Short mmCIF file of C-alpha atoms in Angstrom, two decimals:
data_model
loop_
_atom_site.label_atom_id
_atom_site.label_comp_id
_atom_site.label_asym_id
_atom_site.label_seq_id
_atom_site.Cartn_x
_atom_site.Cartn_y
_atom_site.Cartn_z
CA MET A 1 11.52 -15.39 -23.86
CA ALA A 2 11.14 -12.03 -25.54
CA ALA A 3 7.78 -10.30 -25.43
CA SER A 4 5.90 -9.95 -28.69
CA ASN A 5 5.34 -6.50 -30.15
CA GLU A 6 1.70 -6.69 -29.07
CA ASP A 7 2.70 -7.63 -25.50
CA ARG A 8 5.27 -4.83 -25.45
CA GLU A 9 2.63 -2.39 -26.69
CA MET A 10 0.24 -3.49 -23.94
CA ILE A 11 2.94 -3.08 -21.27
CA LEU A 12 3.77 0.39 -22.57
CA GLY A 13 0.05 1.22 -22.46
CA PHE A 14 -0.04 0.08 -18.83
CA VAL A 15 2.99 2.25 -18.05
CA ALA A 16 1.42 5.31 -19.69
CA ASP A 17 -1.85 4.72 -17.82
CA GLY A 18 0.12 4.18 -14.60
CA TYR A 19 1.87 7.53 -14.97
CA GLU A 20 -1.50 9.20 -15.60
CA LEU A 21 -2.96 7.59 -12.46
CA LEU A 22 0.01 8.78 -10.41
CA ASP A 23 -0.32 12.27 -11.90
CA GLU A 24 -3.94 12.30 -10.66
CA LEU A 25 -3.11 10.70 -7.33
CA GLU A 26 -0.27 12.94 -6.16
CA PRO A 27 -2.16 16.28 -6.03
CA ASN A 28 -4.90 14.60 -3.97
CA LEU A 29 -2.30 13.21 -1.58
CA ILE A 30 -0.66 16.61 -1.27
CA GLU A 31 -4.03 18.21 -0.44
CA LEU A 32 -4.70 15.49 2.14
CA GLN A 33 -1.23 16.03 3.61
CA LYS A 34 -1.82 19.78 3.89
CA SER A 35 -5.17 19.28 5.61
CA CYS A 36 -3.87 16.84 8.22
CA THR A 37 -0.70 18.87 8.81
CA HIS A 38 -2.70 22.03 9.49
CA GLY A 39 -5.33 20.34 11.65
CA GLY A 40 -8.04 20.41 9.02
CA THR A 41 -10.64 17.78 8.40
CA THR A 42 -9.97 14.95 5.99
CA ASP A 43 -11.68 15.41 2.63
CA ILE A 44 -13.37 12.04 2.20
CA GLU A 45 -13.81 12.59 -1.55
CA LYS A 46 -10.06 13.08 -2.00
CA LEU A 47 -9.43 10.02 0.18
CA ASN A 48 -11.86 7.99 -1.96
CA ALA A 49 -10.15 9.26 -5.13
CA VAL A 50 -6.72 8.21 -3.83
CA PHE A 51 -8.12 4.78 -2.92
CA ARG A 52 -9.65 4.34 -6.39
CA LEU A 53 -6.42 5.35 -8.12
CA PHE A 54 -4.33 2.85 -6.11
CA HIS A 55 -7.04 0.26 -6.77
CA SER A 56 -6.94 0.90 -10.53
CA LEU A 57 -3.16 0.66 -10.61
CA LYS A 58 -3.29 -2.60 -8.64
CA GLY A 59 -5.88 -4.14 -10.95
CA ALA A 60 -3.98 -3.33 -14.11
CA ALA A 61 -0.68 -4.52 -12.60
CA GLY A 62 -2.33 -7.79 -11.60
CA PHE A 63 -3.25 -8.40 -15.23
CA PHE A 64 0.45 -8.22 -16.14
CA ASN A 65 1.65 -10.24 -13.10
CA LEU A 66 3.63 -7.28 -11.78
CA HIS A 67 3.92 -8.62 -8.25
CA ASN A 68 5.87 -5.75 -6.72
CA VAL A 69 3.35 -3.18 -7.95
CA THR A 70 0.38 -5.28 -6.82
CA SER A 71 1.78 -6.03 -3.36
CA VAL A 72 2.51 -2.38 -2.55
CA THR A 73 -0.72 -1.02 -4.05
CA HIS A 74 -2.73 -3.71 -2.24
CA GLU A 75 -1.25 -2.71 1.12
CA ALA A 76 -1.79 0.99 0.32
CA GLU A 77 -5.42 0.13 -0.44
CA THR A 78 -5.75 -1.60 2.94
CA LEU A 79 -4.42 1.48 4.72
CA LEU A 80 -6.65 3.79 2.71
CA ASN A 81 -9.71 1.65 3.34
CA LEU A 82 -9.16 1.87 7.10
CA LEU A 83 -8.82 5.64 6.75
CA ARG A 84 -12.02 5.84 4.69
CA GLU A 85 -13.90 3.80 7.28
CA GLY A 86 -12.63 6.05 10.08
CA LYS A 87 -10.93 3.15 11.86
CA ILE A 88 -7.65 5.07 11.90
CA VAL A 89 -6.91 8.76 11.38
CA LEU A 90 -4.96 10.43 8.63
CA THR A 91 -1.64 11.72 9.90
CA PRO A 92 1.25 13.53 8.21
CA GLU A 93 3.30 10.33 8.62
CA ARG A 94 0.71 8.25 6.79
CA THR A 95 0.37 10.72 3.92
CA SER A 96 4.15 10.95 3.68
CA LEU A 97 4.34 7.15 3.46
CA LEU A 98 1.69 7.12 0.71
CA CYS A 99 3.64 9.83 -1.17
CA ARG A 100 6.81 7.74 -0.92
CA ALA A 101 4.84 4.72 -2.18
CA CYS A 102 3.81 6.84 -5.20
CA ASP A 103 7.45 7.70 -5.83
CA PHE A 104 8.28 3.99 -5.67
CA MET A 105 5.49 3.28 -8.16
CA ARG A 106 7.11 5.77 -10.55
CA THR A 107 10.42 3.93 -10.14
CA LEU A 108 8.68 0.62 -10.87
CA LEU A 109 6.92 2.06 -13.92
CA GLY A 110 10.28 3.22 -15.25
CA ALA A 111 11.72 -0.27 -14.79
CA ILE A 112 8.65 -1.84 -16.43
CA GLU A 113 8.95 0.55 -19.36
CA GLU A 114 12.60 -0.37 -19.79
CA ASN A 115 12.56 -4.11 -18.96
CA GLY A 116 8.94 -5.19 -19.30
CA SER A 117 8.78 -6.26 -15.65
CA ASP A 118 9.08 -4.99 -12.09
CA GLU A 119 11.53 -7.70 -11.04
CA GLY A 120 14.58 -6.73 -9.01
CA PHE A 121 12.68 -4.50 -6.58
CA GLU A 122 11.40 -7.22 -4.25
CA ASP A 123 13.31 -6.01 -1.17
CA THR A 124 12.08 -2.44 -1.53
CA ALA A 125 8.53 -3.64 -2.20
CA LYS A 126 8.64 -5.80 0.95
CA LYS A 127 9.85 -2.79 2.94
CA PHE A 128 6.94 -0.68 1.69
CA VAL A 129 4.45 -3.48 2.36
CA HIS A 130 5.78 -3.73 5.90
CA GLU A 131 5.65 0.03 6.49
CA LEU A 132 2.14 0.33 5.05
CA SER A 133 0.99 -2.63 7.12
CA CYS A 134 2.43 -1.08 10.29
CA ALA A 135 0.79 2.25 9.46
CA ALA A 136 -2.54 0.46 9.04
CA ALA A 137 -2.08 -1.38 12.34
CA GLU A 138 -0.82 1.75 14.09
CA THR A 139 2.37 -0.14 14.91
CA PRO A 140 5.76 1.50 14.48
CA PRO A 141 7.80 -0.36 11.84
CA GLU A 142 10.67 -0.92 14.28
CA ALA A 143 12.07 -4.20 15.54
CA PRO A 144 10.22 -5.94 18.36
CA PRO A 145 11.14 -4.75 21.86
CA VAL A 146 14.15 -6.32 23.51
CA GLN A 147 13.53 -8.37 26.67
CA PRO A 148 14.73 -6.22 29.61
CA PRO A 149 17.31 -7.72 31.97
CA LEU A 150 16.17 -9.17 35.28
CA GLN A 151 16.80 -7.26 38.51
CA ASP A 152 19.93 -9.29 39.21
CA GLY A 153 21.38 -8.13 35.86
CA SER A 154 21.06 -11.49 34.08
CA ALA A 155 19.12 -11.74 30.85
CA ALA A 156 15.59 -13.07 31.00
CA GLU A 157 14.97 -16.31 29.15
CA LEU A 158 12.55 -15.75 26.33
CA GLN A 159 9.41 -17.83 26.68
CA PRO A 160 7.15 -18.72 23.77
CA PRO A 161 3.91 -16.77 23.76
CA SER A 162 1.05 -18.41 25.59
CA GLU A 163 -1.73 -19.91 23.52
CA ALA A 164 -4.42 -17.39 24.30
CA ALA A 165 -7.69 -17.66 22.46
CA VAL A 166 -8.04 -15.09 19.71
CA GLU A 167 -11.51 -14.02 18.74
CA ILE A 168 -12.05 -12.43 15.37
CA THR A 169 -15.28 -10.66 14.59
CA ILE A 170 -16.18 -10.52 10.93
CA THR A 171 -18.29 -7.47 10.21
CA ALA A 172 -20.71 -6.88 7.38
CA ASP A 173 -18.27 -4.27 6.00
CA MET A 174 -15.53 -6.87 5.91
CA VAL A 175 -17.74 -9.33 4.05
CA GLN A 176 -18.81 -6.63 1.57
CA SER A 177 -15.19 -5.58 1.02
CA PHE A 178 -14.21 -9.22 0.40
CA ILE A 179 -17.05 -9.73 -2.07
CA GLN A 180 -16.13 -6.50 -3.91
CA GLU A 181 -12.46 -7.53 -4.14
CA ALA A 182 -13.42 -11.03 -5.33
CA ASP A 183 -15.72 -9.62 -8.01
CA GLU A 184 -12.98 -7.34 -9.32
#
């Protein structure tokens, strides 16, 4: 089904706004990258600005059901929120990943401008979501470790993980963040 002229106009407005957001976002990311590369302190205002810009892009993309944009921007938001809360530290690798995510957003905006959707980029979006998630969890995005051979040279039989109790503590910050996301 072809999009109406009004729908097409709205999509093109989203694309134009998206490019503007990225134009604002990238200099802040570059400044953050310079500060963490040279051992400086993280400028929390720039970090907050980057968060807000990803958040704005995600919200607008959600309106248009642009799932690839929303999934990547959501995961970038998660990483940025942990950085803002001081739960993880800003590293050159994390800023580089966020810069690459911005480049991917530009690619998606180009596709949206041309086709009216961000379809066809699901594999790349999943890769970015995985990398951003690993960066937020401080886990390298590599494959799980291989089971080492036993001393006699034979391979160890993989056992299912034990059912250990997992305790999750929900903090007031987590509740507030959930409420804020739900309201938006």
